[in-house]
């Protein structure tokens, strides 16, 4: 009787053990089958045109494509080619900088490798799908309002100018990073953003206009010269030329905080490098200045002469007719700037300009007082508060 019981127990144990082994084999086969069915392409499809995407290697491009294919569903993980930490970081940077509408992604990412050797991208989300849909609708409402305004503008330069002014008017710079502060949503909807938020907002709106552009990154001088701070701005292609565009640094502070600056509107590599330390990969394209704000509007002068005085008068009258209570012009050298300052403010020549402009427009101008500001670094003189 005992022998029979022991035999039965042994048989049961062997059966259970065999079943467990069979289950392990089956599960192993199932997982391998899943991974085989989820195999990755051997070559990238090259279906994206982003600046950062174009700079990736083949494996990184495949990872970018796989992530972009699935990310809108907010999955827990996405299968990608096996990448080292640097490669994964490059892919994630490319996705964040090429696609400012993906503001539901946090700025952290990681990967994991399965026991079968497969690599997975593990995203982190700052909101759920429902929250994202609501916030995206808010952002798109602003986008549509901007597009309605730009629909009748003549060319890409005029659209870029409108977007630049809109972003500067809409947003207040805050010295905070991460989350909404570093997003197009934070800039355009919340109205508070870091330089990255400004740059992503500009990119988002320019993308919607079909204007080629991308984010540039580097550093600028911080409060302590020995401690530079990270910075982001845009590079924009306008009429076959590339230009640096920094909306953050064109958003003024202090006494003239309502006056939009154009010191960084479509400038060259040499111009931007005077105040920004630019990564090498962004240099070499921006060499022409014909779409620079001051050159384009014929208010860039190499010396101060009577014809320049006439041009300033005409520009002041034009801005008055447009309802703008400010105008600026740029002198091309330190000596030219000094001569203009002396003639306009030390010798009071600005008041004869006001009188002449007053006769050219139906608006009444202040003939005995005016606010002005001199930007020595860029050679820019700004006049404002001249409409009575």
Short mmCIF file of N, CA and C in Angstrom, two decimals, residues 116-199:
data_model
loop_
_atom_site.label_atom_id
_atom_site.label_comp_id
_atom_site.label_asym_id
_atom_site.label_seq_id
_atom_site.Cartn_x
_atom_site.Cartn_y
_atom_site.Cartn_z
N UNK A 116 16.33 38.07 -24.21
CA UNK A 116 16.54 37.53 -25.56
C UNK A 116 17.36 38.47 -26.43
N UNK A 117 17.89 39.56 -25.82
CA UNK A 117 18.79 40.45 -26.55
C UNK A 117 18.12 41.60 -27.26
N UNK A 118 16.81 41.74 -27.13
CA UNK A 118 16.11 42.84 -27.78
C UNK A 118 16.22 44.11 -26.93
N UNK A 119 16.27 45.26 -27.61
CA UNK A 119 16.40 46.54 -26.92
C UNK A 119 15.09 47.32 -27.02
N UNK A 120 14.70 47.96 -25.93
CA UNK A 120 13.44 48.71 -25.89
C UNK A 120 13.69 50.13 -25.38
N UNK A 121 13.06 51.07 -26.04
CA UNK A 121 13.04 52.46 -25.58
C UNK A 121 11.92 52.59 -24.56
N UNK A 122 12.24 53.16 -23.39
CA UNK A 122 11.26 53.32 -22.32
C UNK A 122 10.98 54.81 -22.15
N UNK A 123 9.86 55.28 -22.68
CA UNK A 123 9.55 56.72 -22.57
C UNK A 123 8.96 57.07 -21.21
N UNK A 124 9.07 58.34 -20.85
CA UNK A 124 8.38 58.87 -19.68
C UNK A 124 7.43 59.96 -20.16
N UNK A 125 6.22 59.97 -19.63
CA UNK A 125 5.19 60.91 -20.06
C UNK A 125 4.86 61.89 -18.93
N UNK A 126 4.56 63.11 -19.30
CA UNK A 126 4.20 64.13 -18.31
C UNK A 126 2.69 64.26 -18.16
N UNK A 127 1.94 63.52 -18.96
CA UNK A 127 0.48 63.57 -18.91
C UNK A 127 -0.09 62.34 -19.58
N UNK A 128 -1.40 62.14 -19.44
CA UNK A 128 -2.03 61.02 -20.14
C UNK A 128 -2.59 61.48 -21.49
N UNK A 129 -3.12 60.54 -22.25
CA UNK A 129 -3.61 60.86 -23.60
C UNK A 129 -4.75 61.88 -23.58
N UNK A 130 -5.63 61.74 -22.60
CA UNK A 130 -6.76 62.67 -22.51
C UNK A 130 -6.26 64.10 -22.26
N UNK A 131 -5.32 64.23 -21.34
CA UNK A 131 -4.76 65.56 -21.04
C UNK A 131 -4.03 66.13 -22.25
N UNK A 132 -3.30 65.27 -22.93
CA UNK A 132 -2.57 65.72 -24.12
C UNK A 132 -3.51 66.20 -25.21
N UNK A 133 -4.58 65.45 -25.45
CA UNK A 133 -5.54 65.85 -26.48
C UNK A 133 -6.12 67.24 -26.16
N UNK A 134 -6.42 67.48 -24.90
CA UNK A 134 -6.96 68.78 -24.50
C UNK A 134 -5.95 69.90 -24.73
N UNK A 135 -4.71 69.66 -24.32
CA UNK A 135 -3.68 70.70 -24.45
C UNK A 135 -3.28 70.92 -25.91
N UNK A 136 -3.24 69.83 -26.68
CA UNK A 136 -2.93 69.97 -28.10
C UNK A 136 -3.99 70.79 -28.80
N UNK A 137 -5.26 70.61 -28.43
CA UNK A 137 -6.34 71.40 -29.02
C UNK A 137 -6.16 72.88 -28.71
N UNK A 138 -5.71 73.20 -27.49
CA UNK A 138 -5.44 74.60 -27.13
C UNK A 138 -4.32 75.17 -27.99
N UNK A 139 -3.27 74.38 -28.17
CA UNK A 139 -2.13 74.83 -28.98
C UNK A 139 -2.54 75.01 -30.44
N UNK A 140 -3.33 74.09 -30.95
CA UNK A 140 -3.76 74.17 -32.35
C UNK A 140 -4.70 75.35 -32.59
N UNK A 141 -5.45 75.74 -31.58
CA UNK A 141 -6.31 76.91 -31.70
C UNK A 141 -5.47 78.16 -31.92
N UNK A 142 -4.38 78.27 -31.20
CA UNK A 142 -3.47 79.41 -31.39
C UNK A 142 -2.78 79.31 -32.75
N UNK A 143 -2.37 78.12 -33.11
CA UNK A 143 -1.77 77.92 -34.45
C UNK A 143 -2.71 78.39 -35.54
N UNK A 144 -3.97 78.01 -35.46
CA UNK A 144 -4.95 78.38 -36.48
C UNK A 144 -5.16 79.89 -36.53
N UNK A 145 -5.13 80.53 -35.37
CA UNK A 145 -5.29 81.99 -35.32
C UNK A 145 -4.11 82.67 -35.99
N UNK A 146 -2.92 82.14 -35.79
CA UNK A 146 -1.73 82.69 -36.44
C UNK A 146 -1.79 82.48 -37.95
N UNK A 147 -2.18 81.30 -38.37
CA UNK A 147 -2.26 81.01 -39.80
C UNK A 147 -3.30 81.88 -40.50
N UNK A 148 -4.35 82.21 -39.78
CA UNK A 148 -5.36 83.10 -40.35
C UNK A 148 -4.75 84.48 -40.62
N UNK A 149 -3.87 84.93 -39.72
CA UNK A 149 -3.22 86.23 -39.89
C UNK A 149 -2.16 86.21 -40.98
N UNK A 150 -1.47 85.08 -41.13
CA UNK A 150 -0.39 85.01 -42.11
C UNK A 150 -0.86 84.63 -43.51
N UNK A 151 -2.11 84.25 -43.63
CA UNK A 151 -2.63 83.75 -44.93
C UNK A 151 -2.46 84.76 -46.05
N UNK A 152 -2.57 86.04 -45.73
CA UNK A 152 -2.50 87.07 -46.76
C UNK A 152 -1.14 87.74 -46.87
N UNK A 153 -0.16 87.24 -46.12
CA UNK A 153 1.18 87.81 -46.21
C UNK A 153 1.88 87.31 -47.45
N UNK A 154 2.74 88.14 -47.99
CA UNK A 154 3.25 87.90 -49.34
C UNK A 154 4.29 86.80 -49.45
N UNK A 155 5.18 86.66 -48.48
CA UNK A 155 6.25 85.67 -48.63
C UNK A 155 6.69 85.14 -47.28
N UNK A 156 7.68 84.24 -47.33
CA UNK A 156 8.12 83.57 -46.11
C UNK A 156 8.75 84.56 -45.12
N UNK A 157 9.42 85.60 -45.62
CA UNK A 157 10.01 86.60 -44.72
C UNK A 157 8.92 87.28 -43.90
N UNK A 158 7.84 87.71 -44.53
CA UNK A 158 6.76 88.40 -43.83
C UNK A 158 6.10 87.47 -42.81
N UNK A 159 5.97 86.20 -43.16
CA UNK A 159 5.38 85.24 -42.22
C UNK A 159 6.30 85.00 -41.04
N UNK A 160 7.59 84.89 -41.32
CA UNK A 160 8.56 84.73 -40.24
C UNK A 160 8.53 85.93 -39.30
N UNK A 161 8.46 87.13 -39.86
CA UNK A 161 8.43 88.34 -39.06
C UNK A 161 7.19 88.37 -38.16
N UNK A 162 6.06 88.00 -38.72
CA UNK A 162 4.83 87.97 -37.91
C UNK A 162 4.96 86.97 -36.77
N UNK A 163 5.48 85.79 -37.06
CA UNK A 163 5.63 84.75 -36.04
C UNK A 163 6.60 85.21 -34.96
N UNK A 164 7.70 85.79 -35.35
CA UNK A 164 8.67 86.33 -34.39
C UNK A 164 8.00 87.32 -33.45
N UNK A 165 7.29 88.28 -34.01
CA UNK A 165 6.64 89.31 -33.19
C UNK A 165 5.55 88.71 -32.31
N UNK A 166 4.82 87.75 -32.86
CA UNK A 166 3.74 87.12 -32.09
C UNK A 166 4.30 86.38 -30.88
N UNK A 167 5.36 85.62 -31.08
CA UNK A 167 5.95 84.87 -29.97
C UNK A 167 6.50 85.82 -28.91
N UNK A 168 7.21 86.87 -29.34
CA UNK A 168 7.77 87.84 -28.39
C UNK A 168 6.65 88.54 -27.62
N UNK A 169 5.57 88.90 -28.30
CA UNK A 169 4.43 89.55 -27.65
C UNK A 169 3.69 88.62 -26.69
N UNK A 170 3.63 87.34 -27.06
CA UNK A 170 2.82 86.37 -26.31
C UNK A 170 3.49 85.91 -25.03
N UNK A 171 4.82 85.77 -25.07
CA UNK A 171 5.51 85.05 -23.99
C UNK A 171 6.37 85.95 -23.11
N UNK A 172 6.47 85.54 -21.88
CA UNK A 172 7.36 86.18 -20.90
C UNK A 172 8.47 85.19 -20.57
N UNK A 173 9.71 85.65 -20.66
CA UNK A 173 10.83 84.76 -20.37
C UNK A 173 10.91 84.46 -18.88
N UNK A 174 11.11 83.19 -18.56
CA UNK A 174 11.34 82.78 -17.18
C UNK A 174 12.58 81.91 -17.13
N UNK A 175 13.36 82.08 -16.10
CA UNK A 175 14.61 81.34 -15.97
C UNK A 175 14.36 79.99 -15.29
N UNK A 176 13.54 79.19 -15.95
CA UNK A 176 13.22 77.85 -15.48
C UNK A 176 13.27 76.90 -16.66
N UNK A 177 13.61 75.66 -16.41
CA UNK A 177 13.69 74.69 -17.50
C UNK A 177 12.89 73.44 -17.14
N UNK A 178 12.59 72.68 -18.18
CA UNK A 178 11.85 71.44 -17.99
C UNK A 178 10.35 71.66 -18.01
N UNK A 179 9.61 70.59 -18.22
CA UNK A 179 8.15 70.66 -18.22
C UNK A 179 7.63 71.62 -19.26
N UNK A 180 6.56 72.32 -18.93
CA UNK A 180 5.95 73.24 -19.90
C UNK A 180 6.85 74.42 -20.21
N UNK A 181 7.77 74.78 -19.31
CA UNK A 181 8.64 75.92 -19.56
C UNK A 181 9.54 75.69 -20.78
N UNK A 182 9.79 74.44 -21.10
CA UNK A 182 10.65 74.11 -22.24
C UNK A 182 9.85 73.67 -23.46
N UNK A 183 8.58 74.03 -23.51
CA UNK A 183 7.71 73.54 -24.58
C UNK A 183 7.02 74.66 -25.34
N UNK A 184 6.58 74.33 -26.55
CA UNK A 184 5.80 75.27 -27.34
C UNK A 184 4.48 75.59 -26.64
N UNK A 185 3.93 74.61 -25.96
CA UNK A 185 2.68 74.82 -25.21
C UNK A 185 2.89 75.87 -24.11
N UNK A 186 3.97 75.74 -23.37
CA UNK A 186 4.25 76.70 -22.31
C UNK A 186 4.40 78.10 -22.83
N UNK A 187 5.05 78.23 -23.98
CA UNK A 187 5.26 79.55 -24.58
C UNK A 187 3.97 80.15 -25.12
N UNK A 188 3.24 79.40 -25.92
CA UNK A 188 2.10 79.95 -26.65
C UNK A 188 0.78 79.92 -25.88
N UNK A 189 0.62 78.96 -24.99
CA UNK A 189 -0.64 78.85 -24.24
C UNK A 189 -0.50 79.45 -22.84
N UNK A 190 0.53 79.04 -22.11
CA UNK A 190 0.72 79.56 -20.76
C UNK A 190 1.38 80.94 -20.74
N UNK A 191 2.11 81.25 -21.81
CA UNK A 191 2.74 82.56 -21.89
C UNK A 191 3.97 82.72 -21.03
N UNK A 192 4.59 81.63 -20.62
CA UNK A 192 5.82 81.67 -19.83
C UNK A 192 6.72 80.53 -20.30
N UNK A 193 7.96 80.86 -20.64
CA UNK A 193 8.83 79.81 -21.16
C UNK A 193 10.30 80.20 -21.03
N UNK A 194 11.13 79.18 -21.09
CA UNK A 194 12.58 79.36 -21.19
C UNK A 194 12.93 79.55 -22.65
N UNK A 195 14.22 79.71 -22.93
CA UNK A 195 14.66 79.88 -24.31
C UNK A 195 14.26 78.68 -25.18
N UNK A 196 14.29 77.49 -24.61
CA UNK A 196 13.91 76.30 -25.37
C UNK A 196 12.43 76.35 -25.73
N UNK A 197 11.61 76.84 -24.82
CA UNK A 197 10.18 76.99 -25.11
C UNK A 197 9.95 77.99 -26.22
N UNK A 198 10.66 79.13 -26.20
CA UNK A 198 10.57 80.11 -27.28
C UNK A 198 10.94 79.46 -28.62
N UNK A 199 12.08 78.78 -28.64
CA UNK A 199 12.58 78.20 -29.88
C UNK A 199 11.63 77.13 -30.42
#
